[in-house]
mmCIF file of C-alpha atoms in Angstrom:
data_model
loop_
_atom_site.group_PDB
_atom_site.id
_atom_site.type_symbol
_atom_site.label_atom_id
_atom_site.label_comp_id
_atom_site.label_asym_id
_atom_site.label_seq_id
_atom_site.Cartn_x
_atom_site.Cartn_y
_atom_site.Cartn_z
ATOM 1 C CA MET A 1 94.415 95.306 153.142
ATOM 2 C CA LYS A 2 97.435 93.238 154.219
ATOM 3 C CA PRO A 3 100.882 94.510 153.125
ATOM 4 C CA ASN A 4 101.576 91.379 151.063
ATOM 5 C CA ASN A 5 98.270 91.728 149.213
ATOM 6 C CA LEU A 6 98.981 95.407 148.507
ATOM 7 C CA PHE A 7 102.374 94.506 147.055
ATOM 8 C CA VAL A 8 100.813 91.881 144.779
ATOM 9 C CA LEU A 9 98.167 94.371 143.653
ATOM 10 C CA CYS A 10 100.833 96.943 142.785
ATOM 11 C CA LEU A 11 102.732 94.370 140.759
ATOM 12 C CA LEU A 12 99.536 93.421 138.944
ATOM 13 C CA CYS A 13 98.789 97.073 138.110
ATOM 14 C CA LEU A 14 102.314 97.567 136.775
ATOM 15 C CA HIS A 15 101.984 94.424 134.675
ATOM 16 C CA LEU A 16 98.640 95.523 133.221
ATOM 17 C CA THR A 17 100.017 98.993 132.483
ATOM 18 C CA GLY A 18 102.991 97.429 130.716
ATOM 19 C CA CYS A 19 100.735 95.145 128.688
ATOM 20 C CA GLY A 20 98.591 98.123 127.696
ATOM 21 C CA SER A 21 101.645 100.096 126.599
ATOM 22 C CA HIS A 22 102.937 97.178 124.565
ATOM 23 C CA GLN A 23 99.589 96.636 122.845
ATOM 24 C CA ALA A 24 99.199 100.337 121.992
ATOM 25 C CA TRP A 25 102.732 100.422 120.548
ATOM 26 C CA GLN A 26 102.206 97.184 118.655
ATOM 27 C CA LYS A 27 98.959 98.442 117.137
ATOM 28 C CA ASP A 28 100.629 101.626 115.853
ATOM 29 C CA TYR A 29 103.712 99.745 114.667
ATOM 30 C CA ARG A 30 101.637 97.321 112.600
ATOM 31 C CA MET A 31 99.398 100.065 111.235
ATOM 32 C CA ALA A 32 102.395 102.147 110.143
ATOM 33 C CA SER A 33 103.898 99.087 108.440
ATOM 34 C CA ARG A 34 100.658 98.425 106.539
ATOM 35 C CA LEU A 35 100.317 102.057 105.465
ATOM 36 C CA GLU A 36 103.892 102.079 104.235
ATOM 37 C CA GLU A 37 103.307 98.865 102.307
ATOM 38 C CA ASP A 38 100.211 100.415 100.709
ATOM 39 C CA GLY A 39 102.268 103.394 99.579
ATOM 40 C CA ASP A 40 100.670 105.930 101.952
ATOM 41 C CA THR A 41 103.987 107.280 103.194
ATOM 42 C CA ARG A 42 102.565 110.474 104.682
ATOM 43 C CA GLN A 43 100.063 108.702 106.930
ATOM 44 C CA ALA A 44 102.602 105.966 107.697
ATOM 45 C CA LYS A 45 104.992 108.643 108.954
ATOM 46 C CA THR A 46 102.365 110.076 111.302
ATOM 47 C CA VAL A 47 101.537 106.680 112.796
ATOM 48 C CA ALA A 48 105.189 105.580 112.983
ATOM 49 C CA MET A 49 106.100 108.737 114.894
ATOM 50 C CA ARG A 50 103.287 107.975 117.336
ATOM 51 C CA ALA A 51 104.608 104.430 117.723
ATOM 52 C CA PHE A 52 108.081 105.854 118.333
ATOM 53 C CA ARG A 53 106.785 108.185 121.062
ATOM 54 C CA ARG A 54 104.974 105.283 122.711
ATOM 55 C CA ALA A 55 108.073 103.092 122.529
ATOM 56 C CA THR A 56 110.329 105.816 123.945
ATOM 57 C CA LYS A 57 107.968 106.345 126.862
ATOM 58 C CA ALA A 58 107.165 102.702 127.600
ATOM 59 C CA PHE A 59 110.385 100.770 126.944
ATOM 60 C CA PRO A 60 113.976 100.995 128.231
ATOM 61 C CA ALA A 61 116.565 102.558 125.916
ATOM 62 C CA ASP A 62 118.087 99.122 125.227
ATOM 63 C CA ASP A 63 114.755 97.442 124.356
ATOM 64 C CA LEU A 64 114.682 95.816 120.917
ATOM 65 C CA ARG A 65 111.120 97.018 120.413
ATOM 66 C CA LEU A 66 112.441 100.570 120.480
ATOM 67 C CA ALA A 67 115.192 99.634 118.027
ATOM 68 C CA LYS A 68 112.643 98.051 115.661
ATOM 69 C CA THR A 69 110.557 101.206 115.804
ATOM 70 C CA LYS A 70 113.589 103.313 114.944
ATOM 71 C CA ILE A 71 114.222 101.128 111.891
ATOM 72 C CA LEU A 72 110.615 101.458 110.748
ATOM 73 C CA LEU A 73 110.504 105.211 111.285
ATOM 74 C CA GLY A 74 113.958 105.605 109.754
ATOM 75 C CA ARG A 75 112.857 103.798 106.602
ATOM 76 C CA ILE A 76 109.705 105.908 106.302
ATOM 77 C CA LEU A 77 111.656 109.127 106.905
ATOM 78 C CA ARG A 78 114.118 108.070 104.209
ATOM 79 C CA LYS A 79 111.240 107.614 101.780
ATOM 80 C CA SER A 80 109.978 111.056 102.857
ATOM 81 C CA PHE A 81 113.382 112.591 101.952
ATOM 82 C CA ALA A 82 114.254 113.301 105.603
ATOM 83 C CA THR A 83 117.554 111.515 105.075
ATOM 84 C CA LYS A 84 119.621 112.954 107.930
ATOM 85 C CA GLU A 85 116.872 112.342 110.465
ATOM 86 C CA ALA A 86 116.524 108.784 109.198
ATOM 87 C CA ASN A 87 120.263 108.196 109.423
ATOM 88 C CA LYS A 88 120.357 109.438 113.023
ATOM 89 C CA LEU A 89 117.664 106.991 114.143
ATOM 90 C CA LEU A 90 119.273 104.076 112.327
ATOM 91 C CA GLN A 91 122.691 104.867 113.786
ATOM 92 C CA GLU A 92 121.092 104.660 117.235
ATOM 93 C CA ALA A 93 119.427 101.331 116.509
ATOM 94 C CA TYR A 94 122.346 99.584 114.800
ATOM 95 C CA PRO A 95 124.823 99.188 117.749
ATOM 96 C CA LEU A 96 122.000 98.098 120.049
ATOM 97 C CA LEU A 97 121.033 95.321 117.639
ATOM 98 C CA LYS A 98 124.653 94.157 117.604
ATOM 99 C CA GLU A 99 125.009 94.369 121.370
ATOM 100 C CA LYS A 100 121.784 92.456 122.000
ATOM 101 C CA LYS A 101 122.696 89.886 119.326
ATOM 102 C CA ALA A 102 119.394 90.464 117.596
ATOM 103 C CA LYS A 103 118.219 88.218 114.791
ATOM 104 C CA GLU A 104 120.491 88.508 111.794
ATOM 105 C CA LEU A 105 117.671 89.489 109.448
ATOM 106 C CA LEU A 106 116.755 92.392 111.730
ATOM 107 C CA ILE A 107 120.384 93.554 111.721
ATOM 108 C CA ALA A 108 120.370 93.169 107.930
ATOM 109 C CA LYS A 109 117.251 95.333 107.679
ATOM 110 C CA CYS A 110 118.914 98.097 109.696
ATOM 111 C CA ALA A 111 122.173 97.806 107.737
ATOM 112 C CA HIS A 112 120.278 97.984 104.441
ATOM 113 C CA GLU A 113 118.518 101.165 105.520
ATOM 114 C CA LEU A 114 121.802 102.665 106.717
ATOM 115 C CA GLY A 115 123.218 101.859 103.283
ATOM 116 C CA TRP A 116 120.292 103.708 101.714
ATOM 117 C CA THR A 117 120.746 106.844 103.834
ATOM 118 C CA HIS A 118 124.490 106.995 103.196
ATOM 119 C CA TYR A 119 123.819 106.499 99.474
ATOM 120 C CA LEU A 120 121.403 109.432 99.487
ATOM 121 C CA LEU A 121 123.967 111.487 101.394
ATOM 122 C CA ALA A 122 126.541 110.588 98.691
ATOM 123 C CA GLU A 123 128.708 108.743 101.272
ATOM 124 C CA MET A 124 129.415 105.818 99.000
ATOM 125 C CA ASP A 125 132.078 104.008 101.026
ATOM 126 C CA LEU A 126 129.722 103.760 103.986
ATOM 127 C CA ALA A 127 126.827 102.850 101.705
ATOM 128 C CA THR A 128 128.881 99.984 100.262
ATOM 129 C CA LYS A 129 129.867 98.781 103.728
ATOM 130 C CA TYR A 130 126.281 98.544 104.986
ATOM 131 C CA PHE A 131 124.775 97.158 101.767
ATOM 132 C CA GLU A 132 127.461 94.445 101.697
ATOM 133 C CA GLU A 133 126.752 93.531 105.327
ATOM 134 C CA ALA A 134 123.010 93.365 104.615
ATOM 135 C CA LEU A 135 123.605 91.172 101.576
ATOM 136 C CA ALA A 136 125.904 88.781 103.440
ATOM 137 C CA LEU A 137 123.428 88.355 106.315
ATOM 138 C CA ARG A 138 120.487 87.893 103.975
ATOM 139 C CA LYS A 139 122.268 85.315 101.831
ATOM 140 C CA LYS A 140 122.905 83.273 104.992
ATOM 141 C CA LYS A 141 119.216 83.130 105.886
ATOM 142 C CA LEU A 142 117.281 83.571 102.639
ATOM 143 C CA ALA A 143 117.098 82.067 99.175
ATOM 144 C CA ILE A 144 119.064 83.899 96.493
ATOM 145 C CA GLN A 145 115.766 84.770 94.738
ATOM 146 C CA HIS A 146 114.302 86.419 97.858
ATOM 147 C CA GLU A 147 113.275 90.030 97.297
ATOM 148 C CA ASP A 148 115.487 91.295 100.142
ATOM 149 C CA VAL A 149 118.570 89.622 98.643
ATOM 150 C CA ILE A 150 117.727 91.065 95.231
ATOM 151 C CA SER A 151 117.231 94.517 96.773
ATOM 152 C CA SER A 152 120.695 94.418 98.364
ATOM 153 C CA ILE A 153 122.275 93.383 95.052
ATOM 154 C CA ALA A 154 120.454 96.164 93.201
ATOM 155 C CA ARG A 155 121.564 98.771 95.749
ATOM 156 C CA LEU A 156 125.192 97.674 95.464
ATOM 157 C CA ALA A 157 124.783 98.004 91.697
ATOM 158 C CA ALA A 158 123.488 101.550 92.150
ATOM 159 C CA VAL A 159 126.493 102.456 94.308
ATOM 160 C CA ALA A 160 128.885 101.025 91.702
ATOM 161 C CA SER A 161 127.093 103.031 89.009
ATOM 162 C CA TYR A 162 127.385 106.235 91.043
ATOM 163 C CA GLN A 163 131.108 105.543 91.418
ATOM 164 C CA LYS A 164 131.317 104.967 87.632
ATOM 165 C CA ASP A 165 132.395 101.363 88.064
ATOM 166 C CA PHE A 166 130.108 100.459 85.183
ATOM 167 C CA THR A 167 131.472 96.954 84.615
ATOM 168 C CA LYS A 168 130.475 96.015 88.167
ATOM 169 C CA ALA A 169 127.208 97.950 87.983
ATOM 170 C CA ASN A 170 126.121 96.286 84.734
ATOM 171 C CA ARG A 171 126.939 92.839 86.107
ATOM 172 C CA LEU A 172 125.058 93.364 89.376
ATOM 173 C CA PHE A 173 122.028 94.936 87.713
ATOM 174 C CA GLY A 174 121.915 92.068 85.238
ATOM 175 C CA LYS A 175 121.987 89.588 88.121
ATOM 176 C CA ALA A 176 119.284 91.505 90.022
ATOM 177 C CA LEU A 177 117.013 91.565 86.968
ATOM 178 C CA GLU A 178 117.480 87.862 86.239
ATOM 179 C CA LEU A 179 116.728 86.911 89.853
ATOM 180 C CA THR A 180 113.687 89.199 89.842
ATOM 181 C CA LYS A 181 112.322 87.507 86.726
ATOM 182 C CA GLN A 182 112.829 84.096 88.328
ATOM 183 C CA SER A 183 111.129 85.126 91.552
ATOM 184 C CA PHE A 184 108.361 87.491 90.431
ATOM 185 C CA GLY A 185 108.088 87.170 86.658
ATOM 186 C CA ARG A 186 109.289 89.355 83.799
ATOM 187 C CA SER A 187 106.091 91.463 83.870
ATOM 188 C CA SER A 188 106.085 92.194 87.607
ATOM 189 C CA ALA A 189 106.245 95.519 89.404
ATOM 190 C CA GLU A 190 109.531 94.326 90.897
ATOM 191 C CA ALA A 191 111.013 93.818 87.413
ATOM 192 C CA ALA A 192 109.901 97.320 86.427
ATOM 193 C CA GLU A 193 111.670 98.726 89.494
ATOM 194 C CA VAL A 194 114.958 97.064 88.578
ATOM 195 C CA LEU A 195 114.596 98.195 84.951
ATOM 196 C CA ASN A 196 114.096 101.768 86.141
ATOM 197 C CA ASP A 197 117.285 101.591 88.221
ATOM 198 C CA MET A 198 119.144 100.026 85.300
ATOM 199 C CA ALA A 199 118.029 102.923 83.112
ATOM 200 C CA GLN A 200 119.643 105.416 85.493
ATOM 201 C CA ASN A 201 122.837 103.367 85.294
ATOM 202 C CA TYR A 202 122.805 103.475 81.479
ATOM 203 C CA ILE A 203 121.982 107.189 81.477
ATOM 204 C CA ARG A 204 125.242 107.768 83.350
ATOM 205 C CA GLN A 205 126.984 105.829 80.566
ATOM 206 C CA ASP A 206 125.103 107.735 77.838
ATOM 207 C CA SER A 207 123.991 104.359 76.533
ATOM 208 C CA PRO A 208 120.928 103.813 74.269
ATOM 209 C CA LYS A 209 120.080 100.891 76.563
ATOM 210 C CA ALA A 210 118.596 103.459 78.974
ATOM 211 C CA THR A 211 115.725 104.168 76.595
ATOM 212 C CA ASP A 212 115.088 100.459 76.116
ATOM 213 C CA CYS A 213 114.989 99.837 79.883
ATOM 214 C CA LEU A 214 112.533 102.684 80.434
ATOM 215 C CA ARG A 215 110.296 101.510 77.591
ATOM 216 C CA ARG A 216 110.195 98.024 79.110
ATOM 217 C CA ALA A 217 109.495 99.417 82.602
ATOM 218 C CA LEU A 218 106.775 101.640 81.161
ATOM 219 C CA ALA A 219 105.090 98.740 79.357
ATOM 220 C CA ILE A 220 104.973 96.721 82.596
ATOM 221 C CA ARG A 221 103.612 99.606 84.666
ATOM 222 C CA GLU A 222 101.068 100.515 82.025
ATOM 223 C CA ALA A 223 99.796 96.927 81.992
ATOM 224 C CA LEU A 224 99.562 96.839 85.796
ATOM 225 C CA PHE A 225 97.759 100.175 85.856
ATOM 226 C CA ARG A 226 95.223 99.044 83.251
ATOM 227 C CA LYS A 227 94.543 95.959 85.380
ATOM 228 C CA GLY A 228 93.444 98.248 88.199
ATOM 229 C CA ASP A 229 96.625 98.411 90.283
ATOM 230 C CA SER A 230 96.179 101.964 91.584
ATOM 231 C CA ARG A 231 99.503 101.825 93.450
ATOM 232 C CA SER A 232 101.329 101.718 90.111
ATOM 233 C CA GLU A 233 100.040 105.150 89.028
ATOM 234 C CA VAL A 234 102.773 107.230 90.680
ATOM 235 C CA LYS A 235 105.493 104.924 89.351
ATOM 236 C CA LEU A 236 103.904 104.963 85.888
ATOM 237 C CA LEU A 237 103.857 108.767 85.766
ATOM 238 C CA SER A 238 107.449 108.920 87.013
ATOM 239 C CA THR A 239 108.618 106.479 84.318
ATOM 240 C CA ILE A 240 106.803 108.501 81.642
ATOM 241 C CA ASP A 241 108.637 111.626 82.825
ATOM 242 C CA GLU A 242 112.017 109.891 82.754
ATOM 243 C CA LEU A 243 111.432 108.488 79.270
ATOM 244 C CA LEU A 244 110.157 111.868 78.049
ATOM 245 C CA THR A 245 113.356 113.552 79.202
ATOM 246 C CA LEU A 246 115.452 111.070 77.221
ATOM 247 C CA LEU A 247 113.290 111.227 74.099
ATOM 248 C CA LEU A 248 113.213 115.021 73.994
ATOM 249 C CA LYS A 249 116.976 115.109 74.474
ATOM 250 C CA LYS A 250 117.285 112.854 71.428
ATOM 251 C CA GLY A 251 114.796 114.988 69.457
ATOM 252 C CA LYS A 252 112.153 112.240 69.266
ATOM 253 C CA LYS A 253 109.199 114.603 69.372
ATOM 254 C CA ARG A 254 106.483 112.417 67.870
ATOM 255 C CA GLU A 255 106.961 109.655 70.428
ATOM 256 C CA SER A 256 107.069 112.325 73.133
ATOM 257 C CA VAL A 257 103.661 113.597 72.002
ATOM 258 C CA GLY A 258 102.126 110.167 72.640
ATOM 259 C CA LEU A 259 103.603 110.008 76.134
ATOM 260 C CA LEU A 260 102.367 113.483 77.041
ATOM 261 C CA ASP A 261 98.896 112.660 75.745
ATOM 262 C CA ARG A 262 98.881 109.530 77.892
ATOM 263 C CA LYS A 263 100.080 111.380 80.983
ATOM 264 C CA ILE A 264 97.366 114.015 80.620
ATOM 265 C CA GLU A 265 94.815 111.234 80.217
ATOM 266 C CA ILE A 266 95.982 109.559 83.445
ATOM 267 C CA VAL A 267 95.970 112.665 85.663
ATOM 268 C CA GLY A 268 92.757 113.952 84.039
ATOM 269 C CA PRO A 269 92.533 116.652 81.338
ATOM 270 C CA ARG A 270 90.656 118.988 83.697
ATOM 271 C CA SER A 271 93.197 118.582 86.493
ATOM 272 C CA LEU A 272 95.685 121.256 87.493
ATOM 273 C CA LEU A 273 98.308 118.518 87.250
ATOM 274 C CA ALA A 274 97.752 118.492 83.482
ATOM 275 C CA CYS A 275 98.644 122.181 82.987
ATOM 276 C CA GLY A 276 102.418 121.870 82.767
ATOM 277 C CA ASP A 277 102.261 118.850 80.484
ATOM 278 C CA ALA A 278 99.657 120.504 78.252
ATOM 279 C CA LYS A 279 101.941 123.516 77.875
ATOM 280 C CA LYS A 280 104.888 121.258 77.056
ATOM 281 C CA LEU A 281 102.735 119.364 74.570
ATOM 282 C CA GLY A 282 101.687 122.598 72.901
ATOM 283 C CA LYS A 283 105.308 123.664 72.422
ATOM 284 C CA ILE A 284 106.178 120.376 70.731
ATOM 285 C CA HIS A 285 103.195 120.706 68.394
ATOM 286 C CA VAL A 286 104.320 124.232 67.481
ATOM 287 C CA GLU A 287 107.744 122.851 66.546
ATOM 288 C CA LEU A 288 106.041 120.151 64.467
ATOM 289 C CA LYS A 289 103.759 122.833 62.919
ATOM 290 C CA ASN A 290 100.681 120.999 64.199
ATOM 291 C CA TYR A 291 99.060 124.339 65.008
ATOM 292 C CA GLU A 292 95.546 123.140 65.736
ATOM 293 C CA ARG A 293 96.773 120.566 68.230
ATOM 294 C CA ALA A 294 99.106 123.148 69.769
ATOM 295 C CA GLU A 295 96.167 125.518 70.209
ATOM 296 C CA SER A 296 94.100 122.794 71.910
ATOM 297 C CA ALA A 297 96.940 122.014 74.309
ATOM 298 C CA PHE A 298 97.580 125.646 75.289
ATOM 299 C CA LEU A 299 93.856 126.329 75.684
ATOM 300 C CA LEU A 300 93.527 123.262 77.937
ATOM 301 C CA SER A 301 96.269 124.625 80.183
ATOM 302 C CA LEU A 302 94.703 128.104 80.177
ATOM 303 C CA GLN A 303 91.186 126.850 80.963
ATOM 304 C CA ASN A 304 92.396 124.690 83.850
ATOM 305 C CA LEU A 305 94.322 127.590 85.389
ATOM 306 C CA GLU A 306 91.429 130.011 84.988
ATOM 307 C CA ARG A 307 89.007 127.454 86.444
ATOM 308 C CA ALA A 308 91.222 126.983 89.471
ATOM 309 C CA PHE A 309 92.438 130.545 90.124
ATOM 310 C CA GLY A 310 90.007 132.780 88.266
ATOM 311 C CA LYS A 311 90.248 134.562 84.925
ATOM 312 C CA GLY A 312 91.999 137.553 86.479
ATOM 313 C CA SER A 313 94.822 135.495 87.989
ATOM 314 C CA ASP A 314 98.420 136.073 86.900
ATOM 315 C CA LYS A 315 98.921 132.301 86.984
ATOM 316 C CA SER A 316 97.362 132.056 83.516
ATOM 317 C CA LYS A 317 99.946 134.338 81.864
ATOM 318 C CA GLY A 318 102.141 131.437 80.737
ATOM 319 C CA PRO A 319 99.725 129.729 78.320
ATOM 320 C CA ILE A 320 98.451 133.126 77.096
ATOM 321 C CA LYS A 321 101.994 134.086 76.077
ATOM 322 C CA GLU A 322 102.384 130.756 74.320
ATOM 323 C CA LEU A 323 99.120 131.340 72.453
ATOM 324 C CA VAL A 324 100.352 134.757 71.287
ATOM 325 C CA VAL A 325 103.495 133.166 69.844
ATOM 326 C CA LEU A 326 101.455 130.356 68.277
ATOM 327 C CA TYR A 327 98.913 132.654 66.601
ATOM 328 C CA GLU A 328 101.632 134.936 65.248
ATOM 329 C CA GLN A 329 103.510 131.969 63.787
ATOM 330 C CA TRP A 330 100.238 130.527 62.466
ATOM 331 C CA GLY A 331 99.307 133.812 60.801
ATOM 332 C CA LYS A 332 96.149 134.346 62.881
ATOM 333 C CA LYS A 333 96.739 138.008 63.720
ATOM 334 C CA ASP A 334 93.265 138.656 65.182
ATOM 335 C CA LYS A 335 93.663 135.849 67.700
ATOM 336 C CA ALA A 336 97.199 136.994 68.528
ATOM 337 C CA LYS A 337 95.897 140.505 69.201
ATOM 338 C CA ALA A 338 93.081 139.180 71.401
ATOM 339 C CA MET A 339 95.555 137.270 73.539
ATOM 340 C CA ASN A 340 97.883 140.287 73.719
ATOM 341 C CA ASP A 341 94.959 142.396 74.913
ATOM 342 C CA LYS A 342 94.227 139.759 77.549
ATOM 343 C CA LEU A 343 97.813 140.023 78.771
ATOM 344 C CA LYS A 344 97.616 143.812 78.993
ATOM 345 C CA LYS A 345 94.566 143.541 81.244
ATOM 346 C CA LYS A 346 96.691 141.481 83.624
ATOM 347 C CA GLY A 347 99.228 144.315 83.811
ATOM 348 C CA GLN A 348 101.694 142.797 81.335
#
C-alpha cells in the first residue's frame, strides 16, 4: 500500500472511531435525560455516569459535550442528594461554558443548578448569585411564562424565604404561581409544585396559609393520581406527610385520620410501607377512644411485620406494645395479657 493511501486510511479509521464514540455518548446522554424526566433518578444516575465516562475518555477537557454531560450528571446527583459531588462537577463546567461562549440557555442551565447546590449547602449568597444569573439569561431568550423562567423565580423565592425576607419571598412565590397557572393551568402538576414550595415558606412564618397551600397541592396531586399519572404517586405521598405534620401539630386528629387511611390505601394495606402509618393511625384512634379502629390499625401493622419477618421477629414488638396499652385502656384484660405473654416470648 502506498504511503499516501495508508495515511488516508489512518485518518478514516480515526474519524470512524470518533464517530462511534460520539454516538455511544449521545445514546447514553439521551437515555439518561429520558430516565430523569420519567422520574427514574436511580437508573438515570447509572446511565449518566456511563455517559460521563465515555465523554471523559473520548473528548478533550474543553469540549462542550463534556461540559453538558457534567451538567446532566450534576443535576441528577443533586436530585440524589449527592450535593457536594454535584457542585464539583458544575463548578468545572461553568467556567468552560463562559470561556467557550456557549449558548446562553446552556450557561443558564448550569447557573441554575449551581444555585440549587449552593442552596442545599446553605450558601445563600452564592445561591442568589447563580439563580439571578440564570433568571436574567432565561428572560432574555424565553417568554416570561416559560417553565425555566418560573423555576428561577421560585428558587429565588425559596432563598428569600430561607433568609427570612418574607416580603420578597411572598411576592416572588405569588408571581411564580400566577405565571404557572397562565402557562400550565391551575390544576397542573407544576402548580402543585409551586404550592408545595409556598407552603414551606408559610411554615417558616407560622402562617395558616401553609395548610391551605398543602391542601390545594394535595387536591391537584390526588386528581392527577386518580387519572392514572403514576409519576404523581411519590409527590402525593410526600404532600400527605407534610400536611399530616401540620394537622397533628394543630391537634386536628380527625382530618389526620382520613389522610392516614388514604396513604395506607395508596401504598397497599398489606405492604410493609403501611406499617408505620398504621401504627400512627392506631395511636390517634386511641386518643379519640375509637378502640375498635385502633385495634384494626395496630393488628394491620403487626400482621404485615410478621408476614415479612416471621412471627418470632423482634421487629413486631412495636405494635404488640401498642396493643397492650390499647387493651388495658379499653378494659380488655384477657387480650392485654395475651399480648404481654407474646412479648415475653420475644425476650421482653
